[in-house]
Coordinates of C-alpha atoms and ligand atoms in Angstrom, one line a residue:
X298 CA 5.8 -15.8 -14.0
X299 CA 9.1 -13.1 -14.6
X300 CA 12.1 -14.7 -15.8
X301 CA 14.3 -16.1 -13.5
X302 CA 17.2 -13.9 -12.0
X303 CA 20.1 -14.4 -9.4
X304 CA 19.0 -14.0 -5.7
X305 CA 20.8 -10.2 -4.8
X306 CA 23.2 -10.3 -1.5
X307 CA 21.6 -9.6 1.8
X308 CA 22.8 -6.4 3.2
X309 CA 24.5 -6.8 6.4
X310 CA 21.7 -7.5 9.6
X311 CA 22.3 -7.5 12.9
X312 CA 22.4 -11.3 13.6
X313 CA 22.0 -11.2 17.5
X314 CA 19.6 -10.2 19.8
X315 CA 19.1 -6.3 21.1
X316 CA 19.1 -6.5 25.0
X317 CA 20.3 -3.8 26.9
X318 CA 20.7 -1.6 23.9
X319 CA 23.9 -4.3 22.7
X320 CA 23.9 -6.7 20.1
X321 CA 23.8 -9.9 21.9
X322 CA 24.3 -13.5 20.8
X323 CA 23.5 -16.4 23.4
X324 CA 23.6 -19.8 22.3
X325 CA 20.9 -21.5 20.2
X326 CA 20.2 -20.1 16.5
X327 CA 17.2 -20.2 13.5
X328 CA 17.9 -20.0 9.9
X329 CA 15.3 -17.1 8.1
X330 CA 14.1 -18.3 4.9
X331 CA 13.5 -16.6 1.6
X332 CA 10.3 -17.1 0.3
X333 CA 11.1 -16.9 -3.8
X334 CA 13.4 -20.0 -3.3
X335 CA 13.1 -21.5 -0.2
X336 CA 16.3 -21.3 0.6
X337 CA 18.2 -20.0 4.2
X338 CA 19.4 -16.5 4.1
X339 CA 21.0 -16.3 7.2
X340 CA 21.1 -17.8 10.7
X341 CA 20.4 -15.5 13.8
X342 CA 19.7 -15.6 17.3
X343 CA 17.1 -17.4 18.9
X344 CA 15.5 -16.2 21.9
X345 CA 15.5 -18.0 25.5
X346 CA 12.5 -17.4 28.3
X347 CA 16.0 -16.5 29.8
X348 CA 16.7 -13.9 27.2
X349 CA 12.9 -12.6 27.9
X350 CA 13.9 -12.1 31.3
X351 CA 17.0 -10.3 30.7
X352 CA 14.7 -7.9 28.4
X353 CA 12.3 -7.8 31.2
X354 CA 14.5 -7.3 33.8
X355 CA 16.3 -4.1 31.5
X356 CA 13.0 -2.5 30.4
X357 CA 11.7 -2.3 34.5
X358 CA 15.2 -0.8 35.0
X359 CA 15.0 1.8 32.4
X360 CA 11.3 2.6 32.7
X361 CA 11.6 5.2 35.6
X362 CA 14.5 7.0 34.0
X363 CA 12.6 7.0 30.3
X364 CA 9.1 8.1 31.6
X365 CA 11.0 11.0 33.2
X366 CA 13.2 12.3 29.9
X367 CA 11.7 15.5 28.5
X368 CA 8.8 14.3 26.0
X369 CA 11.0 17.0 23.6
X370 CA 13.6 14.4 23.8
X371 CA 11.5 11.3 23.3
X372 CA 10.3 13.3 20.4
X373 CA 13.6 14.5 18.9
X374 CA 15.0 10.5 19.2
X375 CA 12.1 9.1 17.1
X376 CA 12.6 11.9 14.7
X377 CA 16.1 11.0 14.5
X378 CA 14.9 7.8 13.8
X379 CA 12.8 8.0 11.3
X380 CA 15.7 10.0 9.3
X381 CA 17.8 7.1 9.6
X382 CA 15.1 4.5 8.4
X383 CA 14.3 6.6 5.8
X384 CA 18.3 7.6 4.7
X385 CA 18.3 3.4 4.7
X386 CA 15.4 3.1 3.0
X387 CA 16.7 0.8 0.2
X388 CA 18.7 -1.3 2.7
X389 CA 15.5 -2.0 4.7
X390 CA 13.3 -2.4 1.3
X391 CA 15.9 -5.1 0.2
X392 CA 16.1 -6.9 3.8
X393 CA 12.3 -6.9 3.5
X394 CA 11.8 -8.1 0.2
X395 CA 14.0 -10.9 0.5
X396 CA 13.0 -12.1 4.2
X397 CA 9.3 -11.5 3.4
X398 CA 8.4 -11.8 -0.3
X399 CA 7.2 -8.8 -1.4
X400 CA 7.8 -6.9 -4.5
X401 CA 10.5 -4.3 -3.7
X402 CA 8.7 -1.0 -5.0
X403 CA 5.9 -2.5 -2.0
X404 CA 8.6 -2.8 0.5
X405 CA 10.1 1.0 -0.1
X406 CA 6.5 1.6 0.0
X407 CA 6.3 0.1 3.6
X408 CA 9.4 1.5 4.8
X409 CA 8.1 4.9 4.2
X410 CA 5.1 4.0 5.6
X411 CA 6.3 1.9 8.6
X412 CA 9.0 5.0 9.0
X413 CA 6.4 7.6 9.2
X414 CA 4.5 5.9 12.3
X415 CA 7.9 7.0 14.0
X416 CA 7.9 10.6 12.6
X417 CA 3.9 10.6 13.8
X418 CA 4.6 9.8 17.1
X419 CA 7.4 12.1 17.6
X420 CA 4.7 15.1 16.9
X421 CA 2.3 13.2 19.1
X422 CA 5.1 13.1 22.3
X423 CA 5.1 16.5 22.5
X424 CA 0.8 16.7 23.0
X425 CA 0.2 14.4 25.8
X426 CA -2.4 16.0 27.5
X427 CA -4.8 16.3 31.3
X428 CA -7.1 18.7 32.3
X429 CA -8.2 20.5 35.2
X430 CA -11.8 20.9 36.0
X431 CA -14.1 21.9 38.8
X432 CA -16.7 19.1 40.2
X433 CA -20.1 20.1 39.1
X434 CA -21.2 20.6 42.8
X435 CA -18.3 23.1 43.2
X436 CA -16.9 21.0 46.4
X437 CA -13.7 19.9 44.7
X438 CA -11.5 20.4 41.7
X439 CA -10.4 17.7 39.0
X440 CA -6.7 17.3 37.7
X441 CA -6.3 14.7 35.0
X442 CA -2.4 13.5 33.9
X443 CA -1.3 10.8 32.2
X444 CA 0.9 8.3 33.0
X445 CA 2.9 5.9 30.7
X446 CA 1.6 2.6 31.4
X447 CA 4.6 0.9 31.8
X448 CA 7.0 -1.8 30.1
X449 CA 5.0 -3.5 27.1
X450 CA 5.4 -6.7 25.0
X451 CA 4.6 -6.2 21.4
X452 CA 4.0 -9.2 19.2
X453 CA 4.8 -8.2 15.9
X454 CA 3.4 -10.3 12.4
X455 CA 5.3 -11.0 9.1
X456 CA 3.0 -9.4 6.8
X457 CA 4.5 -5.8 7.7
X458 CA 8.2 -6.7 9.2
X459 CA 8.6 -3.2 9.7
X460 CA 5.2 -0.8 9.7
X461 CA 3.5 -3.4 12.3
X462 CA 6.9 -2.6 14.6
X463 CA 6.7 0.9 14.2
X464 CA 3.1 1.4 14.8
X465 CA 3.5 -0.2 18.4
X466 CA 7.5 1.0 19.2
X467 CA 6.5 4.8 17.9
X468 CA 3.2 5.3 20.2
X469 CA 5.2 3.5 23.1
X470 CA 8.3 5.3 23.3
X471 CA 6.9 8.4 22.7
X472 CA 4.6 7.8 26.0
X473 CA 7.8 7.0 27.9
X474 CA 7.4 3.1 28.2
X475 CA 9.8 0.6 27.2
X476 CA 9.2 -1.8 25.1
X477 CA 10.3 -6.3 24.1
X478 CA 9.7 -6.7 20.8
X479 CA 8.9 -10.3 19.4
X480 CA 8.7 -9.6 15.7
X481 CA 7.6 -13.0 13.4
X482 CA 10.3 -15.7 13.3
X483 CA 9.7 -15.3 9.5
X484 CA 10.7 -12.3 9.4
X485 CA 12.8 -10.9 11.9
X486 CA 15.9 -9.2 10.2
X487 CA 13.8 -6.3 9.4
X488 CA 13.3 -5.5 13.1
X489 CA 16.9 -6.5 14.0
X490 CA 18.1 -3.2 11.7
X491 CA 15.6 -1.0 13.1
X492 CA 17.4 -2.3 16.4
X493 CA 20.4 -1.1 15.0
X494 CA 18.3 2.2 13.8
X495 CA 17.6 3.0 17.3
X496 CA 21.2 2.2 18.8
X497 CA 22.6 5.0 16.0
X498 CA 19.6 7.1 17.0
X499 CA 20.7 7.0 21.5
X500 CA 18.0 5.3 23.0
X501 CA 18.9 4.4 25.9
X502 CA 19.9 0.9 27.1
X503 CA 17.0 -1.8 28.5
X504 CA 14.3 1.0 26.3
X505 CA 13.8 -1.4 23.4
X506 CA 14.7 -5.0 23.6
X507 CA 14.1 -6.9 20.2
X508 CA 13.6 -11.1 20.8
X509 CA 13.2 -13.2 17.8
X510 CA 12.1 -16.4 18.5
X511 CA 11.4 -19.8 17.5
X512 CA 9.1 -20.6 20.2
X513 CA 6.9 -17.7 20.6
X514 CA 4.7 -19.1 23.7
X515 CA 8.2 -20.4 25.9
X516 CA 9.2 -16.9 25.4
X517 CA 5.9 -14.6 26.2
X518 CA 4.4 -16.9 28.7
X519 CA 6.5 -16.6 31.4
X520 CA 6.9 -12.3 30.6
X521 CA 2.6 -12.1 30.8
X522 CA 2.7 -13.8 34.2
X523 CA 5.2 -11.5 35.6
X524 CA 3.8 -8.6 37.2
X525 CA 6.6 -6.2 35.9
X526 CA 5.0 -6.3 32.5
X527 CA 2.2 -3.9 32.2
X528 CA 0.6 -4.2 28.7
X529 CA 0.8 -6.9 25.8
X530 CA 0.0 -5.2 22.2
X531 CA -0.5 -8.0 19.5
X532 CA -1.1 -8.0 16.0
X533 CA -1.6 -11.2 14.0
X534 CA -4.2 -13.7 14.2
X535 CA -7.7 -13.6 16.1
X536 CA -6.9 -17.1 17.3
X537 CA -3.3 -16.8 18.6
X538 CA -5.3 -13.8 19.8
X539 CA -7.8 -15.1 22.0
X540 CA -5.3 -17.6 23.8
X541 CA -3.3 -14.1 24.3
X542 CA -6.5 -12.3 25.9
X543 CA -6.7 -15.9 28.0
X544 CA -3.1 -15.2 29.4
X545 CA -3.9 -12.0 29.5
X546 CA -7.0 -12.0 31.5
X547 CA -5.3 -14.2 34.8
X548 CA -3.6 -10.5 35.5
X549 CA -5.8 -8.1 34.1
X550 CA -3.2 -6.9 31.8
X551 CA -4.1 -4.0 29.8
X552 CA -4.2 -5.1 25.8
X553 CA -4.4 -3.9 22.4
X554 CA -5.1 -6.4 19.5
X555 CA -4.9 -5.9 16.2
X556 CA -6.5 -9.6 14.8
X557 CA -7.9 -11.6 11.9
X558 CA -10.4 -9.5 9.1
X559 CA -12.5 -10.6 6.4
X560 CA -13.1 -7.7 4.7
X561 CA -15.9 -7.4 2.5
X562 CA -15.9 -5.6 -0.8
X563 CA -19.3 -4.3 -2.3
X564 CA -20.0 -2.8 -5.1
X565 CA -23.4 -1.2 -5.6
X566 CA -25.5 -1.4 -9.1
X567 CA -24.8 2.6 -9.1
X568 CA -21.2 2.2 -8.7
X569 CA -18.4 3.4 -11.1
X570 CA -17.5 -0.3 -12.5
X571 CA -13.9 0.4 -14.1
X572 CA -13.2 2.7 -10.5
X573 CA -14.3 -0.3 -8.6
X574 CA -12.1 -2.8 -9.9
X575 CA -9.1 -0.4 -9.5
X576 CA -10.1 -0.6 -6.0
X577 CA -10.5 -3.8 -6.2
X578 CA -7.1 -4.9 -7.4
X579 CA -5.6 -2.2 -4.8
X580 CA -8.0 -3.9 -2.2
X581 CA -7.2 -7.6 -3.0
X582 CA -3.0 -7.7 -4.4
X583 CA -1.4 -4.9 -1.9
X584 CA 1.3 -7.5 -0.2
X585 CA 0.4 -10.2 -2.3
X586 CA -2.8 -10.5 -0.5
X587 CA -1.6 -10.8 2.6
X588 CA -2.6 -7.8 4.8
X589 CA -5.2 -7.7 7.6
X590 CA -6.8 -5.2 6.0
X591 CA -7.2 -6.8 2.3
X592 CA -10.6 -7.5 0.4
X593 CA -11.4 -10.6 1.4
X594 CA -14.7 -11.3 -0.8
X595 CA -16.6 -9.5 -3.7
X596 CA -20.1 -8.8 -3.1
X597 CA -21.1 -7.1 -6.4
X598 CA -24.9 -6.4 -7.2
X599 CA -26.1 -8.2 -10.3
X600 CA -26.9 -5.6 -12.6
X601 CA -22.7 -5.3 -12.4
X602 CA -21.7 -8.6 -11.7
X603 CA -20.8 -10.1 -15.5
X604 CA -19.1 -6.7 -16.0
X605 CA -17.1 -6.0 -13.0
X606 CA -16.1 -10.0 -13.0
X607 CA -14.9 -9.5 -16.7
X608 CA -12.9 -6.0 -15.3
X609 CA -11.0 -7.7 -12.3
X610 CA -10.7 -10.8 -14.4
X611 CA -8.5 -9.1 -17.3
X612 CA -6.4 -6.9 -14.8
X613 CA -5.8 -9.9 -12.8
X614 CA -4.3 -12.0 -15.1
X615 CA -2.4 -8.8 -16.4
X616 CA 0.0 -9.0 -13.4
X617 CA 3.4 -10.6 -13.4
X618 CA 4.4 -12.9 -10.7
X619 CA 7.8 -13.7 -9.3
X620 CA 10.4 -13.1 -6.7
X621 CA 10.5 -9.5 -5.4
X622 CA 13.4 -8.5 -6.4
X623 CA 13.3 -9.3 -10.2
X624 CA 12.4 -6.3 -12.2
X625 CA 8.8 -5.4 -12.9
X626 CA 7.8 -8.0 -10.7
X627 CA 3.8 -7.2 -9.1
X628 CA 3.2 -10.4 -7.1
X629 CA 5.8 -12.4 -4.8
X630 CA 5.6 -15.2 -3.4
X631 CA 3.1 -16.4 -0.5
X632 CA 5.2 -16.2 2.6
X633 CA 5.0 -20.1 3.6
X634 CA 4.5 -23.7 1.5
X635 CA 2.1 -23.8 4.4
X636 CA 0.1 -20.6 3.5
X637 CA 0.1 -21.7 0.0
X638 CA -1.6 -25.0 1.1
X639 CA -4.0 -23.0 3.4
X640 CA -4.8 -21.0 0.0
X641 CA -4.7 -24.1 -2.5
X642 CA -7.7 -25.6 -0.3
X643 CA -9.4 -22.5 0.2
X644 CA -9.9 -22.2 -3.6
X645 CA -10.8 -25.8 -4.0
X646 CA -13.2 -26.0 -1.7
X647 CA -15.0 -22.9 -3.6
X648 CA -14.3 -24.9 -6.7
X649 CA -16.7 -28.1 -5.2
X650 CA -19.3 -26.4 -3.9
X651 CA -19.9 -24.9 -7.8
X652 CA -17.5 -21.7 -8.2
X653 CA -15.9 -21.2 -11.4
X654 CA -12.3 -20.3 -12.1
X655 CA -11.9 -17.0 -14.4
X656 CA -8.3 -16.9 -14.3
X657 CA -5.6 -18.6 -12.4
X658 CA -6.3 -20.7 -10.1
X659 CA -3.2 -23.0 -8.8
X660 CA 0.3 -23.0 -6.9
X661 CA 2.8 -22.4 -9.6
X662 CA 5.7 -24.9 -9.8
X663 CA 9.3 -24.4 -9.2
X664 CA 10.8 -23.5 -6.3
X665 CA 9.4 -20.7 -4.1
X666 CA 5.9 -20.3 -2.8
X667 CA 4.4 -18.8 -5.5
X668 CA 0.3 -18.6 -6.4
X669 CA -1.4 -17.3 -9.3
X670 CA -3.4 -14.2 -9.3
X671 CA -7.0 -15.7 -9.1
X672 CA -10.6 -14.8 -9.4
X673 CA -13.5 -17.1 -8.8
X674 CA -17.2 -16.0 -10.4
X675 CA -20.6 -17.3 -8.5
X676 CA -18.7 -18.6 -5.6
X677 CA -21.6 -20.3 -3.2
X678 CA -23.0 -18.7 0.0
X679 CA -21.6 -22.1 1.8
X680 CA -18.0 -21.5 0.5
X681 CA -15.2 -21.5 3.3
X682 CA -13.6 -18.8 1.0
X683 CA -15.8 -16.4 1.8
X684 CA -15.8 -17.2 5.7
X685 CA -12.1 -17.7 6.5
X686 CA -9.5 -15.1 5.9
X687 CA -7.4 -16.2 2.3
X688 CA -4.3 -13.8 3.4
X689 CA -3.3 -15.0 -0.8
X690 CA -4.0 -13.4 -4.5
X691 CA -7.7 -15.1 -4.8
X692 CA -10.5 -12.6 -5.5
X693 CA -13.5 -14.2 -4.4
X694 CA -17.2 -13.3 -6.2
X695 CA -20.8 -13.5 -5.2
X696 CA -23.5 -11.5 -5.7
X697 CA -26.0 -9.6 -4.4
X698 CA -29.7 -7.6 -4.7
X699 CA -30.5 -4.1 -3.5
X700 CA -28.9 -2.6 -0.8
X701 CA -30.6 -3.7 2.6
X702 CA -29.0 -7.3 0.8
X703 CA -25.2 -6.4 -0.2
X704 CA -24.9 -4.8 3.5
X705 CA -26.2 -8.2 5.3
X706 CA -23.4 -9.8 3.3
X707 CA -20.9 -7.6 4.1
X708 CA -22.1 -7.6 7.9
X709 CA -22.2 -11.7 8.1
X710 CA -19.1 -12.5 9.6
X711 CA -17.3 -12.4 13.0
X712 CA -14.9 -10.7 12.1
X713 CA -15.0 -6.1 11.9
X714 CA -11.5 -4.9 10.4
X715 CA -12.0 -3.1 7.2
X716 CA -14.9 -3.2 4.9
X717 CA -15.0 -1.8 1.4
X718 CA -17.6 -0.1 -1.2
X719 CA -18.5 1.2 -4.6
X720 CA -21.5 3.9 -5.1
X721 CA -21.7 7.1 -7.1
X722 CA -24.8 7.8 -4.6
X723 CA -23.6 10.5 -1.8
X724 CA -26.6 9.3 0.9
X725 CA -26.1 5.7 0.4
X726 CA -22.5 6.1 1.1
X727 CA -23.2 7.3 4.4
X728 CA -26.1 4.7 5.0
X729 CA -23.5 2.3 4.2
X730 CA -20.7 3.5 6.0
X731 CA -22.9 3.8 9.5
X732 CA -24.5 0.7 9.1
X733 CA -20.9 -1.4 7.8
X734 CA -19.8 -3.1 11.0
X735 CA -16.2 -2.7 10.6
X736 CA -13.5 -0.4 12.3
X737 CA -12.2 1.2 9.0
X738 CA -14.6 1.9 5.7
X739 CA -13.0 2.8 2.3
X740 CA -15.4 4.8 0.7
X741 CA -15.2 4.8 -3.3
X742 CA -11.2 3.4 -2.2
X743 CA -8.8 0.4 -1.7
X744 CA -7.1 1.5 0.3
X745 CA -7.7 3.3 4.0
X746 CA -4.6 2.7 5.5
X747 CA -3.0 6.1 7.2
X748 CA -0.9 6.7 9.5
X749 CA -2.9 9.9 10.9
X750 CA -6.2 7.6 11.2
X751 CA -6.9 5.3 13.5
X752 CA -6.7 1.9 12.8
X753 CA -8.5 -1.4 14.5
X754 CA -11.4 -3.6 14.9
X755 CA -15.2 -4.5 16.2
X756 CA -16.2 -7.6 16.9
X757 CA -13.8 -10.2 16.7
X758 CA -11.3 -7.8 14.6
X759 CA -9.8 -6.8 18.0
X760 CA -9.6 -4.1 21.1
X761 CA -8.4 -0.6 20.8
X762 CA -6.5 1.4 18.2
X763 CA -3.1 1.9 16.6
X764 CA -2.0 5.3 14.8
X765 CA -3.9 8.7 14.5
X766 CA -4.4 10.7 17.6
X767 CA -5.9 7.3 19.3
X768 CA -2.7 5.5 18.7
X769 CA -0.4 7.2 21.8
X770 CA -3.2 6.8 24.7
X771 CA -3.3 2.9 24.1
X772 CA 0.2 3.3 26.4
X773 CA -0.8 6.0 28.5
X774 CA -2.9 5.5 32.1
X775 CA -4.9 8.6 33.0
X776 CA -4.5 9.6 36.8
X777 CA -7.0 11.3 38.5
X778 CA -6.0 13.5 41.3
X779 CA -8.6 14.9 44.0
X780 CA -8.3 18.7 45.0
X781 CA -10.0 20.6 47.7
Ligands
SSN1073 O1 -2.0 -6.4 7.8 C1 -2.4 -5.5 8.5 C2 -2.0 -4.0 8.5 C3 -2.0 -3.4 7.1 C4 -1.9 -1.9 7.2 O2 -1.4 -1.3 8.1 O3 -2.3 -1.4 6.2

């Protein structure tokens, strides 16, 4: 654990809501809590199913006008936004870091990343396509536009306060739809300044309305019964998920979910063993653990096993924990007490069914909800660990023989997010990457995260795609028009 240093001063947030393009501040407010301490940062705003249908209400307004500006000027504004973001970039790392935990060279990393979603989709307003075909039987001719599909509701997690925003507001505005924003009541100050981002920028009022909220469901139920709302875009877990897609379903509402993973990491007896457990500490400790995306369990084949444990083992316990924004700091805290408890059983549960601990292993004391970096060796088929996503710093091992073996593993779940693996053999990597059933495969990486690739799920992982040249159709309807 770093040494302890004075909390730094959070830079001035918007503390209201952003409805009809104003900062707005009914009644009731929420305290937002830092992580490393526990302590309140600041109170803001908390959302009404009144304020909803204010943000509703502004959106239907402004949809007509928005779908019909230039797509050149859609394009120029998120360009003009992503300047600002990044000319802020420190501002929004430190907001970040102290609402969400992470260590601050993570949370520049994410505002460049979460900024570049906006630049993406300002290249990507400008391509919308259609096409114009004859029938095959020559009787008629084929015109194909697209349409925005209309205001949206995107659900936003806490993980990314500021990428999982962006990869939802970007796509959507540059398709000419407007957009209520319910970012995590975690942490929602990072979305309040890119509120503020977008005010310098000139969207126009009732285009982006951002709603933090205490009560998620009083807000959103009432918005996915109205008729007015034409899509719901959700990113957080498969359960909260699934009642979604229940709402959802009563009016066909067109949906994209971004849900729960369990990503499975395998490393292959052919593999490059010190290359794998970079990967591995990439895969495992980007955001402290908690990321959709992160490795979730180790299967490692057993001609590797003692080695590659021994690998991760010593750079695990290499890595210094503490809040954020204390220098040199690698790991922050977990983003809840809760969380931590979710995590705490996780790993004891491993420990009773006959894993072993190789380093770490327990909630450190003090205040702040901070976790050692962990590995458990020979953790049990039956482990809950290697079932339920650990969104903490626990690398969790088991192994494996042969190939046909290490895939079955890595395909025994529900879940289809990202998968991982290590081989120095070119025609097993694409065996393994056809047969991995996942949405996203890093090949000989730990990382496949890109903002020109598309991102998403199979199986319970989630419907459609965010980012990459997929990301934009997600909020555009194609029309098909009939010619003699
Ligand atoms: O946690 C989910 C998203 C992480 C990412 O975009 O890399």
């Amino acid at each position: 654990m770093s040494a302890s240093v004075s909390v730094p001063a959070l830079p001035p947030v918007p503390t209201g809501l952003w409805l009809g393009g104003d900062q707005v501040h009914p009644g009731p407010v929420f305290g937002v809590r830092n992580p490393a301490t526990g302590d309140v940062l600041i109170e803001i705003a908390d959302a009404t199913p009144a304020d909803g249908a204010t943000a509703l209400a502004d959106a239907v307004t402004a949809q007509p006008g928005w779908a019909a500006t230039a797509p050149r000027e859609r394009a120029e504004l998120l360009r003009r936004a992503w300047e600002l973001v990044i000319a802020r970039r420190d501002e929004f790392a430190l907001v970040m870091t102290l609402e969400m935990g992470k260590p601050l060279a993570e949370s520049r990393g994410e505002v460049d990343y979460g900024g570049e979603f906006l630049r993406w989709f300002a290249e990507e307003a400008v391509r919308i396509g259609g096409r114009y075909t004859r029938s095959p039987s020559g009787t008629g001719r084929i015109l194909v536009t697209e349409q925005p599909v209309g205001p949206t509701l995107g659900i936003t997690p806490w993980n990314f306060p500021l990428a999982m925003g962006t990869r939802k507001i970007g796509p959507a505005l540059a398709a000419g739809c407007t957009m209520l924003i319910k970012p995590a009541a975690e942490t929602p100050l990072t979305m309040l300044l890119l509120g503020q981002v977008f005010a310098d920028a000139g969207l126009p009022p009732g285009v982006l309305s951002i709603l933090p909220t205490t009560n998620a469901a009083a807000l959103t139920t009432p918005l996915l019964t109205d008729p007015r709302l034409r899509k719901l875009t959700f990113t957080g877990s498969t359960a909260v998920g699934k009642l979604l897609l229940r709402q959802a379903a009563e009016r066909v509402l067109r949906t994209s979910m971004e849900l729960g993973g369990n990503a499975p990491f395998v490393v292959f007896a052919d593999a490059d063993v010190d290359a794998a457990v970079t990967g591995a500490l990439q895969a495992k400790m980007r955001n402290t653990g908690e990321a959709c995306t992160a490795a979730n369990r180790f299967h490692v084949a057993d001609q590797v096993r003692a080695e590659f444990t021994a690998g991760l083992t010593e750079r695990m316990s290499e890595l210094t924990v503490g809040p954020g924004y204390a220098p040199d700091v690698q790991v922050g805290p977990l983003i809840t007490d809760r969380q931590r408890t979710t995590v705490a059983e996780l790993v004891q549960d491993a420990l009773d069914r006959g894993a072993r601990v190789t380093t770490g292993g327990n909630a450190l004391p003090g205040p702040g909800w901070f976790f050692e970096p962990t590995v458990l060796a020979d953790v049990p088929a039956d482990a809950r660990i290697l079932r339920e996503e650990v969104f903490g710093p626990v690398a969790a091992i088991a192994g494996f023989s042969g190939e046909a073996a290490g895939v079955a593993a890595a395909n025994d779940t529900e879940f289809g997010l990202a998968a991982y693996f290590y081989t120095r053999d070119l025609d097993r990597a694409l065996r393994v990457s056809e047969a991995l059933e996942a949405g996203m495969v890093g090949v000989n990486r730990g990382v496949v995260s890109d903002v020109a690739a598309p991102f998403g799920g199979v199986k319970e992982s989630g419907l459609g795609r965010e980012a990459g040249t997929e990301g934009i159709a997600e909020y555009l309807e194609p029309k098909y028009i009939a010619l003699p």
